[in-house]
Each structure stands twice: as structure tokens, then as C-alpha cells.
């Protein structure tokens, strides 16, 4: 079996050790680390995304794939040059759960899958008030601001963040993506967000669309 095929199978199966072994074999065969990342790792995670969409894979399996993929990423990232790294991880997403909300499992999954999709992700945690989001946007200058919320009582805080961005003249500097179980496309539209994603795989698709990548 070709090495890329083996890599793809081991990522889909969530086999960390096998991923390590195949990445080493690819490096031994003089494949460029940047190519292994984009063709092998990110390419395989796109297939995992498609399988999740079609109902062939579920969240625990997708997470195992993301962990396996990260194993390979950990080996390859130090081997790529600064220029390669800045073009591959050029788009940055800042993620946080809105004020009053401590739920972080979904946000962590979305962050991880975004990273697997080639985004640089900065997670600023949970129960984040609007002024903390503003401070972080000013500091980190992300392309995408991701707001997560799991409670019907806290998702109105997403609108507060959008309004705070407007007051700080930052609204046109960052794309806002929202998600979480009680969030819907209608809600996202009503608060003036740029995108809504119902799950982690769709979050990567939406983030790519926001960046004009697909
Ligand atoms: Co809470 N909780 N909880 N809870 N909790 C829910 C959300 C609830 C639906 C349970 C219920 O009553 N059936 C309910 C909310 C009801 C409502 O508002 N309509 C609820 C409640 C009421 C509460 C408390 C108020 C309970 C209490 O104390 N009386 C309290 C609130 C605390 C607070 O936040 N201030 C509370 C506390 C907790 C725990 C701390 C015990 C724990 C959280 C632990 C943690 O996160 N570290 C917890 C949990 C685990 C849940 C449930 C059981 C599971 C949530 C979860 O992690 N799902 C939940 C019931 C349920 O959902 N079945 C519940 C798995 C996760 C992978 O899915 O988070 O939806 P999810 O993320 C998905 C998508 O939504 C999307 O992608 C993710 C991956 O596919 N997504 C995004 C999420 N963020 C996104 C951002 C994006 C894009 C997509 O772009 C930026």
C-alpha cells in the first residue's frame, strides 16, 4: 500500500503509533514535511470530515483521528520553515465561550478540528466577557472570532460581543462565527454574525469559506 494511503487509513482509524511510523517512513523516503502535512495530514482530516458529515464517523472517532493527526503534526511542524508555516497556518481563529457559560467541550473540539484543517487557533477560554474578547481581538488580530455558547440564557451575550466589536471599530476587521447547541442560522443572522456552524466539521468548512478558501 502506498505510504499516503497508509497514513490516511491510520488517521481515519485513530492509530497514533501507526501515524508516527508512516510519517517516519515518508520522511525517510525524502518527502517534504510540508507536503506530508498538507497532502497527508490535512487531506486525511478532510476525508474524516466527509465521513462525519455522511454519518459514517461520530464525534469520539473524529476526536481519535484528530489526536492521531496531531501526533504527526507534532513531528512535522518543527521541520517546516517559517515561510512554509506562515503560509499553511496563515489564517487565525480566536475562540471563546461567552460570558456566563462554562461549557467548553464543543469549543475544544471545534478548536482542534480547525487546527487539523490548517488554522492557527487561540482559545481564550470560557465565561469570557465582551471586553476580554475585544482585548484579545486587538492583541491577537485573528481573521475569525469564534463564539461558542450552550445555554439559551448566555447566547444573547454573543450579540453583546458583536456590538462591542462595532463600538471598538473592530467589526470590519474580523469575521464572527457562532455555534453551540441552542444557536441557529436565524439567531446568527439576527445578531449580525458572519457564519453559523452546527458542528466542528461544518465549522472548518465555514471558516474556509470566510477566508475565501473554498
Ligand atoms: Co450543562 N447544560 N449546564 N453542563 N450540559 C446543557 C447544555 C443542557 C442542554 C442540559 C439539559 O438540561 N438537557 C442545559 C442547557 C439548557 C438550555 O439552556 N436550553 C444545561 C444546563 C442547564 C446547565 C447548568 C445551568 C446546570 C445547572 O447548574 N443547573 C450548568 C450551567 C453552568 C454554566 O455554564 N454556567 C451546566 C453545567 C454543566 C457542566 C459543568 C456539568 C458540564 C460542562 C462541562 C464542560 O463543558 N467542561 C455540562 C454538560 C457536559 C452538559 C451537556 C450534558 C453536554 C454538553 C456537551 O459537552 N456536549 C449538555 C446536554 C447535551 O448537550 N446533551 C448540557 C458535547 C459537545 C461535543 O457538543 O457542546 O453542542 P456541543 O458542541 C458541538 C456543537 O454545538 C458545535 O460543535 C460542537 C462539536 O460538534 N459548536 C460549535 C459548539 N461551539 C461551537 C462554536 C462554533 C461552531 C460550532 O463556532 C465558533
PDB file of C-alpha atoms and ligand atoms in Angstrom:
ATOM      1  CA  UNK A   1       0.000   0.000   0.000  1.00  0.00           C
ATOM      2  CA  UNK A   2       1.281   3.459  -0.851  1.00  0.00           C
ATOM      3  CA  UNK A   3       2.501   5.424   2.150  1.00  0.00           C
ATOM      4  CA  UNK A   4      -0.101   8.213   1.811  1.00  0.00           C
ATOM      5  CA  UNK A   5      -2.846   5.612   1.690  1.00  0.00           C
ATOM      6  CA  UNK A   6      -1.428   4.011   4.840  1.00  0.00           C
ATOM      7  CA  UNK A   7      -1.280   7.402   6.536  1.00  0.00           C
ATOM      8  CA  UNK A   8      -4.883   8.113   5.582  1.00  0.00           C
ATOM      9  CA  UNK A   9      -6.068   4.764   6.923  1.00  0.00           C
ATOM     10  CA  UNK A  10      -4.199   5.166  10.199  1.00  0.00           C
ATOM     11  CA  UNK A  11      -5.597   8.690  10.737  1.00  0.00           C
ATOM     12  CA  UNK A  12      -9.143   7.528   9.989  1.00  0.00           C
ATOM     13  CA  UNK A  13      -8.636   4.624  12.426  1.00  0.00           C
ATOM     14  CA  UNK A  14      -7.156   7.000  15.049  1.00  0.00           C
ATOM     15  CA  UNK A  15      -3.940   4.936  15.322  1.00  0.00           C
ATOM     16  CA  UNK A  16      -1.329   7.322  16.767  1.00  0.00           C
ATOM     17  CA  UNK A  17       1.588   4.891  16.707  1.00  0.00           C
ATOM     18  CA  UNK A  18       0.911   3.869  13.131  1.00  0.00           C
ATOM     19  CA  UNK A  19       0.735   7.547  12.111  1.00  0.00           C
ATOM     20  CA  UNK A  20       4.174   8.100  13.700  1.00  0.00           C
ATOM     21  CA  UNK A  21       5.600   5.104  11.873  1.00  0.00           C
ATOM     22  CA  UNK A  22       4.207   6.128   8.459  1.00  0.00           C
ATOM     23  CA  UNK A  23       5.322   9.759   8.904  1.00  0.00           C
ATOM     24  CA  UNK A  24       8.836   8.468   9.649  1.00  0.00           C
ATOM     25  CA  UNK A  25       8.705   6.277   6.534  1.00  0.00           C
ATOM     26  CA  UNK A  26       7.596   9.237   4.420  1.00  0.00           C
ATOM     27  CA  UNK A  27      10.434  11.364   5.843  1.00  0.00           C
ATOM     28  CA  UNK A  28      12.890   8.517   5.118  1.00  0.00           C
ATOM     29  CA  UNK A  29      11.646   8.496   1.519  1.00  0.00           C
ATOM     30  CA  UNK A  30      12.583  12.194   1.282  1.00  0.00           C
ATOM     31  CA  UNK A  31       9.016  13.529   1.147  1.00  0.00           C
ATOM     32  CA  UNK A  32       8.987  17.198   2.170  1.00  0.00           C
ATOM     33  CA  UNK A  33       7.461  17.735   5.651  1.00  0.00           C
ATOM     34  CA  UNK A  34       5.175  20.496   4.308  1.00  0.00           C
ATOM     35  CA  UNK A  35       3.831  18.077   1.699  1.00  0.00           C
ATOM     36  CA  UNK A  36       3.189  15.394   4.322  1.00  0.00           C
ATOM     37  CA  UNK A  37       1.230  17.957   6.356  1.00  0.00           C
ATOM     38  CA  UNK A  38      -0.904  19.301   3.528  1.00  0.00           C
ATOM     39  CA  UNK A  39      -1.372  16.174   1.392  1.00  0.00           C
ATOM     40  CA  UNK A  40      -1.205  13.571   4.137  1.00  0.00           C
ATOM     41  CA  UNK A  41      -2.468  15.015   7.413  1.00  0.00           C
ATOM     42  CA  UNK A  42      -4.843  17.797   6.377  1.00  0.00           C
ATOM     43  CA  UNK A  43      -6.001  15.782   3.354  1.00  0.00           C
ATOM     44  CA  UNK A  44      -6.841  12.811   5.588  1.00  0.00           C
ATOM     45  CA  UNK A  45      -8.724  15.020   8.066  1.00  0.00           C
ATOM     46  CA  UNK A  46     -10.854  16.342   5.178  1.00  0.00           C
ATOM     47  CA  UNK A  47     -11.866  12.758   4.492  1.00  0.00           C
ATOM     48  CA  UNK A  48     -12.646  12.302   8.194  1.00  0.00           C
ATOM     49  CA  UNK A  49     -14.831  15.440   7.898  1.00  0.00           C
ATOM     50  CA  UNK A  50     -16.692  13.988   4.930  1.00  0.00           C
ATOM     51  CA  UNK A  51     -17.229  10.714   6.813  1.00  0.00           C
ATOM     52  CA  UNK A  52     -18.651  12.614   9.783  1.00  0.00           C
ATOM     53  CA  UNK A  53     -20.997  14.544   7.506  1.00  0.00           C
ATOM     54  CA  UNK A  54     -22.245  11.345   5.894  1.00  0.00           C
ATOM     55  CA  UNK A  55     -22.781   9.680   9.272  1.00  0.00           C
ATOM     56  CA  UNK A  56     -20.005   7.087   8.816  1.00  0.00           C
ATOM     57  CA  UNK A  57     -17.997   8.526  11.747  1.00  0.00           C
ATOM     58  CA  UNK A  58     -19.087  10.059  15.066  1.00  0.00           C
ATOM     59  CA  UNK A  59     -17.515  12.590  17.446  1.00  0.00           C
ATOM     60  CA  UNK A  60     -15.416  10.119  19.538  1.00  0.00           C
ATOM     61  CA  UNK A  61     -13.924   8.640  16.350  1.00  0.00           C
ATOM     62  CA  UNK A  62     -13.334  12.066  14.844  1.00  0.00           C
ATOM     63  CA  UNK A  63     -11.536  13.090  18.029  1.00  0.00           C
ATOM     64  CA  UNK A  64      -9.355   9.977  17.903  1.00  0.00           C
ATOM     65  CA  UNK A  65      -8.494  10.877  14.292  1.00  0.00           C
ATOM     66  CA  UNK A  66      -7.664  14.455  15.284  1.00  0.00           C
ATOM     67  CA  UNK A  67      -5.399  13.174  18.099  1.00  0.00           C
ATOM     68  CA  UNK A  68      -3.648  10.793  15.692  1.00  0.00           C
ATOM     69  CA  UNK A  69      -3.262  13.607  13.183  1.00  0.00           C
ATOM     70  CA  UNK A  70      -1.832  15.885  15.869  1.00  0.00           C
ATOM     71  CA  UNK A  71       0.782  13.232  16.644  1.00  0.00           C
ATOM     72  CA  UNK A  72       2.021  13.564  13.067  1.00  0.00           C
ATOM     73  CA  UNK A  73       1.710  17.346  13.176  1.00  0.00           C
ATOM     74  CA  UNK A  74       3.880  17.447  16.321  1.00  0.00           C
ATOM     75  CA  UNK A  75       6.635  15.581  14.462  1.00  0.00           C
ATOM     76  CA  UNK A  76       6.438  17.667  11.280  1.00  0.00           C
ATOM     77  CA  UNK A  77       5.828  21.223  12.484  1.00  0.00           C
ATOM     78  CA  UNK A  78       9.390  21.692  13.801  1.00  0.00           C
ATOM     79  CA  UNK A  79      10.724  20.548  10.405  1.00  0.00           C
ATOM     80  CA  UNK A  80       8.961  23.113   8.240  1.00  0.00           C
ATOM     81  CA  UNK A  81      10.411  26.538   7.580  1.00  0.00           C
ATOM     82  CA  UNK A  82       8.962  29.770   8.961  1.00  0.00           C
ATOM     83  CA  UNK A  83       7.724  30.786   5.500  1.00  0.00           C
ATOM     84  CA  UNK A  84       6.012  27.452   4.896  1.00  0.00           C
ATOM     85  CA  UNK A  85       4.434  27.585   8.330  1.00  0.00           C
ATOM     86  CA  UNK A  86       3.120  31.110   7.892  1.00  0.00           C
ATOM     87  CA  UNK A  87       1.508  30.228   4.565  1.00  0.00           C
ATOM     88  CA  UNK A  88      -0.049  26.978   5.810  1.00  0.00           C
ATOM     89  CA  UNK A  89      -1.291  28.312   9.162  1.00  0.00           C
ATOM     90  CA  UNK A  90      -1.893  31.809   7.783  1.00  0.00           C
ATOM     91  CA  UNK A  91      -5.487  32.126   8.949  1.00  0.00           C
ATOM     92  CA  UNK A  92      -6.020  32.596  12.640  1.00  0.00           C
ATOM     93  CA  UNK A  93      -9.124  31.869  14.685  1.00  0.00           C
ATOM     94  CA  UNK A  94      -9.706  33.154  18.198  1.00  0.00           C
ATOM     95  CA  UNK A  95     -12.159  31.005  20.151  1.00  0.00           C
ATOM     96  CA  UNK A  96     -14.046  31.530  23.377  1.00  0.00           C
ATOM     97  CA  UNK A  97     -17.220  30.565  25.234  1.00  0.00           C
ATOM     98  CA  UNK A  98     -19.352  33.607  26.002  1.00  0.00           C
ATOM     99  CA  UNK A  99     -19.893  35.234  29.388  1.00  0.00           C
ATOM    100  CA  UNK A 100     -21.772  33.196  31.993  1.00  0.00           C
ATOM    101  CA  UNK A 101     -21.175  29.933  30.148  1.00  0.00           C
ATOM    102  CA  UNK A 102     -18.734  27.282  31.344  1.00  0.00           C
ATOM    103  CA  UNK A 103     -19.371  24.649  28.658  1.00  0.00           C
ATOM    104  CA  UNK A 104     -16.142  24.048  26.796  1.00  0.00           C
ATOM    105  CA  UNK A 105     -16.198  20.549  25.320  1.00  0.00           C
ATOM    106  CA  UNK A 106     -17.717  21.547  21.963  1.00  0.00           C
ATOM    107  CA  UNK A 107     -15.451  24.600  21.695  1.00  0.00           C
ATOM    108  CA  UNK A 108     -12.379  22.442  22.321  1.00  0.00           C
ATOM    109  CA  UNK A 109     -13.469  20.009  19.630  1.00  0.00           C
ATOM    110  CA  UNK A 110     -14.113  22.838  17.155  1.00  0.00           C
ATOM    111  CA  UNK A 111     -10.684  24.337  18.001  1.00  0.00           C
ATOM    112  CA  UNK A 112      -8.949  21.027  17.493  1.00  0.00           C
ATOM    113  CA  UNK A 113     -10.659  20.294  14.184  1.00  0.00           C
ATOM    114  CA  UNK A 114      -9.925  23.846  12.969  1.00  0.00           C
ATOM    115  CA  UNK A 115      -6.245  23.255  13.801  1.00  0.00           C
ATOM    116  CA  UNK A 116      -6.373  19.958  11.944  1.00  0.00           C
ATOM    117  CA  UNK A 117      -7.737  21.950   8.997  1.00  0.00           C
ATOM    118  CA  UNK A 118      -4.668  24.192   8.887  1.00  0.00           C
ATOM    119  CA  UNK A 119      -5.853  27.137  11.013  1.00  0.00           C
ATOM    120  CA  UNK A 120      -3.867  28.693  13.843  1.00  0.00           C
ATOM    121  CA  UNK A 121      -6.181  28.656  16.849  1.00  0.00           C
ATOM    122  CA  UNK A 122      -6.028  30.655  20.043  1.00  0.00           C
ATOM    123  CA  UNK A 123      -8.545  29.529  22.657  1.00  0.00           C
ATOM    124  CA  UNK A 124      -9.178  32.171  25.308  1.00  0.00           C
ATOM    125  CA  UNK A 125     -11.369  30.000  27.484  1.00  0.00           C
ATOM    126  CA  UNK A 126     -14.840  30.099  28.971  1.00  0.00           C
ATOM    127  CA  UNK A 127     -17.065  32.704  30.634  1.00  0.00           C
ATOM    128  CA  UNK A 128     -15.392  35.374  28.529  1.00  0.00           C
ATOM    129  CA  UNK A 129     -16.927  38.878  28.893  1.00  0.00           C
ATOM    130  CA  UNK A 130     -17.208  41.106  25.792  1.00  0.00           C
ATOM    131  CA  UNK A 131     -14.328  43.407  26.864  1.00  0.00           C
ATOM    132  CA  UNK A 132     -12.000  40.379  27.144  1.00  0.00           C
ATOM    133  CA  UNK A 133     -12.953  39.373  23.579  1.00  0.00           C
ATOM    134  CA  UNK A 134     -12.207  42.922  22.408  1.00  0.00           C
ATOM    135  CA  UNK A 135      -8.835  42.947  24.194  1.00  0.00           C
ATOM    136  CA  UNK A 136      -7.948  39.590  22.647  1.00  0.00           C
ATOM    137  CA  UNK A 137      -9.021  40.660  19.140  1.00  0.00           C
ATOM    138  CA  UNK A 138      -6.860  43.786  19.460  1.00  0.00           C
ATOM    139  CA  UNK A 139      -3.904  41.725  20.667  1.00  0.00           C
ATOM    140  CA  UNK A 140      -4.152  38.607  18.524  1.00  0.00           C
ATOM    141  CA  UNK A 141      -5.615  40.168  15.345  1.00  0.00           C
ATOM    142  CA  UNK A 142      -7.471  36.982  14.356  1.00  0.00           C
ATOM    143  CA  UNK A 143      -9.170  36.549  10.976  1.00  0.00           C
ATOM    144  CA  UNK A 144     -12.063  34.758  12.636  1.00  0.00           C
ATOM    145  CA  UNK A 145     -13.627  35.245  16.061  1.00  0.00           C
ATOM    146  CA  UNK A 146     -15.420  32.055  17.134  1.00  0.00           C
ATOM    147  CA  UNK A 147     -18.088  32.355  19.827  1.00  0.00           C
ATOM    148  CA  UNK A 148     -19.439  29.245  21.489  1.00  0.00           C
ATOM    149  CA  UNK A 149     -22.478  29.059  23.777  1.00  0.00           C
ATOM    150  CA  UNK A 150     -24.522  26.161  25.150  1.00  0.00           C
ATOM    151  CA  UNK A 151     -27.173  27.904  27.240  1.00  0.00           C
ATOM    152  CA  UNK A 152     -30.243  29.722  25.980  1.00  0.00           C
ATOM    153  CA  UNK A 153     -29.539  32.235  28.760  1.00  0.00           C
ATOM    154  CA  UNK A 154     -25.980  33.005  27.586  1.00  0.00           C
ATOM    155  CA  UNK A 155     -26.193  33.085  23.785  1.00  0.00           C
ATOM    156  CA  UNK A 156     -27.565  36.687  23.897  1.00  0.00           C
ATOM    157  CA  UNK A 157     -24.030  37.588  25.083  1.00  0.00           C
ATOM    158  CA  UNK A 158     -22.889  36.816  21.510  1.00  0.00           C
ATOM    159  CA  UNK A 159     -24.813  39.882  20.359  1.00  0.00           C
ATOM    160  CA  UNK A 160     -23.047  41.904  23.094  1.00  0.00           C
ATOM    161  CA  UNK A 161     -19.696  40.834  21.622  1.00  0.00           C
ATOM    162  CA  UNK A 162     -20.770  41.839  18.096  1.00  0.00           C
ATOM    163  CA  UNK A 163     -21.953  45.223  19.434  1.00  0.00           C
ATOM    164  CA  UNK A 164     -18.713  45.681  21.402  1.00  0.00           C
ATOM    165  CA  UNK A 165     -16.735  44.980  18.207  1.00  0.00           C
ATOM    166  CA  UNK A 166     -18.726  47.705  16.445  1.00  0.00           C
ATOM    167  CA  UNK A 167     -18.142  50.206  19.262  1.00  0.00           C
ATOM    168  CA  UNK A 168     -14.398  49.457  19.145  1.00  0.00           C
ATOM    169  CA  UNK A 169     -14.283  49.886  15.352  1.00  0.00           C
ATOM    170  CA  UNK A 170     -13.187  46.264  15.014  1.00  0.00           C
ATOM    171  CA  UNK A 171     -16.274  44.797  13.361  1.00  0.00           C
ATOM    172  CA  UNK A 172     -14.876  45.049   9.837  1.00  0.00           C
ATOM    173  CA  UNK A 173     -11.509  43.630  10.924  1.00  0.00           C
ATOM    174  CA  UNK A 174     -12.718  40.188  11.978  1.00  0.00           C
ATOM    175  CA  UNK A 175     -15.274  37.613  10.790  1.00  0.00           C
ATOM    176  CA  UNK A 176     -17.574  36.353  13.522  1.00  0.00           C
ATOM    177  CA  UNK A 177     -18.594  32.686  13.578  1.00  0.00           C
ATOM    178  CA  UNK A 178     -21.053  31.389  16.170  1.00  0.00           C
ATOM    179  CA  UNK A 179     -22.052  27.908  17.297  1.00  0.00           C
ATOM    180  CA  UNK A 180     -23.360  25.744  20.115  1.00  0.00           C
ATOM    181  CA  UNK A 181     -26.479  23.629  20.589  1.00  0.00           C
ATOM    182  CA  UNK A 182     -29.044  26.462  21.061  1.00  0.00           C
ATOM    183  CA  UNK A 183     -27.582  28.564  18.224  1.00  0.00           C
ATOM    184  CA  UNK A 184     -29.203  28.540  14.778  1.00  0.00           C
ATOM    185  CA  UNK A 185     -28.699  30.232  11.441  1.00  0.00           C
ATOM    186  CA  UNK A 186     -31.638  32.546  12.207  1.00  0.00           C
ATOM    187  CA  UNK A 187     -30.071  33.512  15.514  1.00  0.00           C
ATOM    188  CA  UNK A 188     -26.697  34.116  13.852  1.00  0.00           C
ATOM    189  CA  UNK A 189     -28.376  36.339  11.242  1.00  0.00           C
ATOM    190  CA  UNK A 190     -30.307  38.229  13.909  1.00  0.00           C
ATOM    191  CA  UNK A 191     -27.134  39.257  15.766  1.00  0.00           C
ATOM    192  CA  UNK A 192     -25.180  40.094  12.614  1.00  0.00           C
ATOM    193  CA  UNK A 193     -22.683  37.201  12.765  1.00  0.00           C
ATOM    194  CA  UNK A 194     -20.894  36.249   9.548  1.00  0.00           C
ATOM    195  CA  UNK A 195     -21.345  32.496   9.905  1.00  0.00           C
ATOM    196  CA  UNK A 196     -23.035  29.774  11.899  1.00  0.00           C
ATOM    197  CA  UNK A 197     -21.780  26.214  12.135  1.00  0.00           C
ATOM    198  CA  UNK A 198     -23.797  23.396  13.708  1.00  0.00           C
ATOM    199  CA  UNK A 199     -20.767  21.179  14.352  1.00  0.00           C
ATOM    200  CA  UNK A 200     -16.979  21.051  14.216  1.00  0.00           C
ATOM    201  CA  UNK A 201     -16.658  19.735  10.680  1.00  0.00           C
ATOM    202  CA  UNK A 202     -19.012  22.346   9.332  1.00  0.00           C
ATOM    203  CA  UNK A 203     -17.056  24.972  11.345  1.00  0.00           C
ATOM    204  CA  UNK A 204     -13.948  24.190   9.260  1.00  0.00           C
ATOM    205  CA  UNK A 205     -15.956  24.455   6.020  1.00  0.00           C
ATOM    206  CA  UNK A 206     -17.464  27.760   7.142  1.00  0.00           C
ATOM    207  CA  UNK A 207     -14.087  29.100   8.301  1.00  0.00           C
ATOM    208  CA  UNK A 208     -12.572  28.226   4.908  1.00  0.00           C
ATOM    209  CA  UNK A 209     -15.476  29.942   3.147  1.00  0.00           C
ATOM    210  CA  UNK A 210     -14.981  33.049   5.292  1.00  0.00           C
ATOM    211  CA  UNK A 211     -11.326  33.065   4.248  1.00  0.00           C
ATOM    212  CA  UNK A 212     -12.302  32.638   0.595  1.00  0.00           C
ATOM    213  CA  UNK A 213     -10.567  29.246   0.530  1.00  0.00           C
ATOM    214  CA  UNK A 214     -13.493  27.247  -0.854  1.00  0.00           C
TER     215      UNK A 214
HETATM  216 CO1  LIG B   1     -24.759  21.784  31.019  1.00  0.00          CO
HETATM  217  N1  LIG B   1     -26.440  22.165  30.111  1.00  0.00           N
HETATM  218  N2  LIG B   1     -25.254  23.033  32.441  1.00  0.00           N
HETATM  219  N3  LIG B   1     -23.137  21.193  31.876  1.00  0.00           N
HETATM  220  N4  LIG B   1     -24.674  20.432  29.738  1.00  0.00           N
HETATM  221  C1  LIG B   1     -26.648  21.523  28.812  1.00  0.00           C
HETATM  222  C2  LIG B   1     -26.148  22.408  27.687  1.00  0.00           C
HETATM  223  C3  LIG B   1     -28.230  21.312  28.789  1.00  0.00           C
HETATM  224  C4  LIG B   1     -28.843  21.248  27.377  1.00  0.00           C
HETATM  225  C5  LIG B   1     -28.588  20.051  29.628  1.00  0.00           C
HETATM  226  C6  LIG B   1     -30.089  19.852  29.733  1.00  0.00           C
HETATM  227  O1  LIG B   1     -30.730  20.477  30.540  1.00  0.00           O
HETATM  228  N5  LIG B   1     -30.632  18.983  28.922  1.00  0.00           N
HETATM  229  C7  LIG B   1     -28.689  22.541  29.614  1.00  0.00           C
HETATM  230  C8  LIG B   1     -28.963  23.814  28.824  1.00  0.00           C
HETATM  231  C9  LIG B   1     -30.438  24.109  28.675  1.00  0.00           C
HETATM  232  C10 LIG B   1     -30.625  25.343  27.899  1.00  0.00           C
HETATM  233  O2  LIG B   1     -30.059  26.349  28.129  1.00  0.00           O
HETATM  234  N6  LIG B   1     -31.509  25.249  26.935  1.00  0.00           N
HETATM  235  C11 LIG B   1     -27.548  22.693  30.592  1.00  0.00           C
HETATM  236  C12 LIG B   1     -27.616  23.375  31.831  1.00  0.00           C
HETATM  237  C13 LIG B   1     -28.998  23.898  32.207  1.00  0.00           C
HETATM  238  C14 LIG B   1     -26.508  23.558  32.679  1.00  0.00           C
HETATM  239  C15 LIG B   1     -26.471  24.263  34.031  1.00  0.00           C
HETATM  240  C16 LIG B   1     -27.275  25.578  34.115  1.00  0.00           C
HETATM  241  C17 LIG B   1     -26.959  23.234  35.073  1.00  0.00           C
HETATM  242  C18 LIG B   1     -27.074  23.771  36.470  1.00  0.00           C
HETATM  243  O3  LIG B   1     -26.102  24.066  37.096  1.00  0.00           O
HETATM  244  N7  LIG B   1     -28.322  23.915  36.887  1.00  0.00           N
HETATM  245  C19 LIG B   1     -24.970  24.495  34.251  1.00  0.00           C
HETATM  246  C20 LIG B   1     -24.501  25.848  33.705  1.00  0.00           C
HETATM  247  C21 LIG B   1     -23.081  26.135  34.048  1.00  0.00           C
HETATM  248  C22 LIG B   1     -22.583  27.325  33.255  1.00  0.00           C
HETATM  249  O4  LIG B   1     -22.188  27.167  32.126  1.00  0.00           O
HETATM  250  N8  LIG B   1     -22.665  28.500  33.854  1.00  0.00           N
HETATM  251  C23 LIG B   1     -24.409  23.388  33.445  1.00  0.00           C
HETATM  252  C24 LIG B   1     -23.186  22.780  33.732  1.00  0.00           C
HETATM  253  C25 LIG B   1     -22.640  21.735  33.032  1.00  0.00           C
HETATM  254  C26 LIG B   1     -21.357  21.005  33.441  1.00  0.00           C
HETATM  255  C27 LIG B   1     -20.305  21.913  34.073  1.00  0.00           C
HETATM  256  C28 LIG B   1     -21.758  19.938  34.444  1.00  0.00           C
HETATM  257  C29 LIG B   1     -20.951  20.296  32.093  1.00  0.00           C
HETATM  258  C30 LIG B   1     -19.968  21.121  31.246  1.00  0.00           C
HETATM  259  C31 LIG B   1     -18.551  20.589  31.339  1.00  0.00           C
HETATM  260  C32 LIG B   1     -17.672  21.259  30.331  1.00  0.00           C
HETATM  261  O5  LIG B   1     -18.071  21.725  29.281  1.00  0.00           O
HETATM  262  N9  LIG B   1     -16.407  21.291  30.706  1.00  0.00           N
HETATM  263  C33 LIG B   1     -22.278  20.261  31.351  1.00  0.00           C
HETATM  264  C34 LIG B   1     -22.549  19.407  30.259  1.00  0.00           C
HETATM  265  C35 LIG B   1     -21.461  18.393  29.914  1.00  0.00           C
HETATM  266  C36 LIG B   1     -23.744  19.485  29.509  1.00  0.00           C
HETATM  267  C37 LIG B   1     -24.230  18.539  28.396  1.00  0.00           C
HETATM  268  C38 LIG B   1     -24.658  17.244  29.076  1.00  0.00           C
HETATM  269  C39 LIG B   1     -23.249  18.206  27.290  1.00  0.00           C
HETATM  270  C40 LIG B   1     -22.639  19.410  26.581  1.00  0.00           C
HETATM  271  C41 LIG B   1     -21.539  18.916  25.673  1.00  0.00           C
HETATM  272  O6  LIG B   1     -20.378  18.981  26.024  1.00  0.00           O
HETATM  273  N10 LIG B   1     -21.919  18.327  24.515  1.00  0.00           N
HETATM  274  C42 LIG B   1     -25.456  19.351  27.799  1.00  0.00           C
HETATM  275  C43 LIG B   1     -26.590  18.459  27.339  1.00  0.00           C
HETATM  276  C44 LIG B   1     -26.409  17.979  25.943  1.00  0.00           C
HETATM  277  O7  LIG B   1     -25.892  18.697  25.081  1.00  0.00           O
HETATM  278  N11 LIG B   1     -26.826  16.781  25.695  1.00  0.00           N
HETATM  279  C45 LIG B   1     -25.693  20.374  28.833  1.00  0.00           C
HETATM  280  C46 LIG B   1     -20.972  17.680  23.598  1.00  0.00           C
HETATM  281  C47 LIG B   1     -20.366  18.697  22.652  1.00  0.00           C
HETATM  282  C48 LIG B   1     -19.405  17.981  21.698  1.00  0.00           C
HETATM  283  O8  LIG B   1     -21.423  19.262  21.900  1.00  0.00           O
HETATM  284  O9  LIG B   1     -21.173  21.484  23.041  1.00  0.00           O
HETATM  285  O10 LIG B   1     -23.062  21.058  21.382  1.00  0.00           O
HETATM  286  P1  LIG B   1     -21.652  20.824  21.809  1.00  0.00           P
HETATM  287  O11 LIG B   1     -20.672  21.299  20.641  1.00  0.00           O
HETATM  288  C49 LIG B   1     -20.869  20.938  19.284  1.00  0.00           C
HETATM  289  C50 LIG B   1     -21.769  21.908  18.504  1.00  0.00           C
HETATM  290  O12 LIG B   1     -22.698  22.597  19.300  1.00  0.00           O
HETATM  291  C51 LIG B   1     -20.807  22.804  17.787  1.00  0.00           C
HETATM  292  O13 LIG B   1     -19.713  21.935  17.506  1.00  0.00           O
HETATM  293  C52 LIG B   1     -19.502  21.085  18.638  1.00  0.00           C
HETATM  294  C53 LIG B   1     -18.871  19.807  18.152  1.00  0.00           C
HETATM  295  O14 LIG B   1     -19.589  19.212  17.119  1.00  0.00           O
HETATM  296  N12 LIG B   1     -20.259  24.001  18.409  1.00  0.00           N
HETATM  297  C54 LIG B   1     -19.753  24.993  17.621  1.00  0.00           C
HETATM  298  C55 LIG B   1     -20.037  24.335  19.686  1.00  0.00           C
HETATM  299  N13 LIG B   1     -19.436  25.515  19.764  1.00  0.00           N
HETATM  300  C56 LIG B   1     -19.230  25.950  18.511  1.00  0.00           C
HETATM  301  C57 LIG B   1     -18.644  27.112  18.022  1.00  0.00           C
HETATM  302  C58 LIG B   1     -18.586  27.278  16.644  1.00  0.00           C
HETATM  303  C59 LIG B   1     -19.101  26.324  15.772  1.00  0.00           C
HETATM  304  C60 LIG B   1     -19.686  25.179  16.245  1.00  0.00           C
HETATM  305  O15 LIG B   1     -18.022  28.346  16.067  1.00  0.00           O
HETATM  306  C61 LIG B   1     -17.360  29.295  16.851  1.00  0.00           C
END
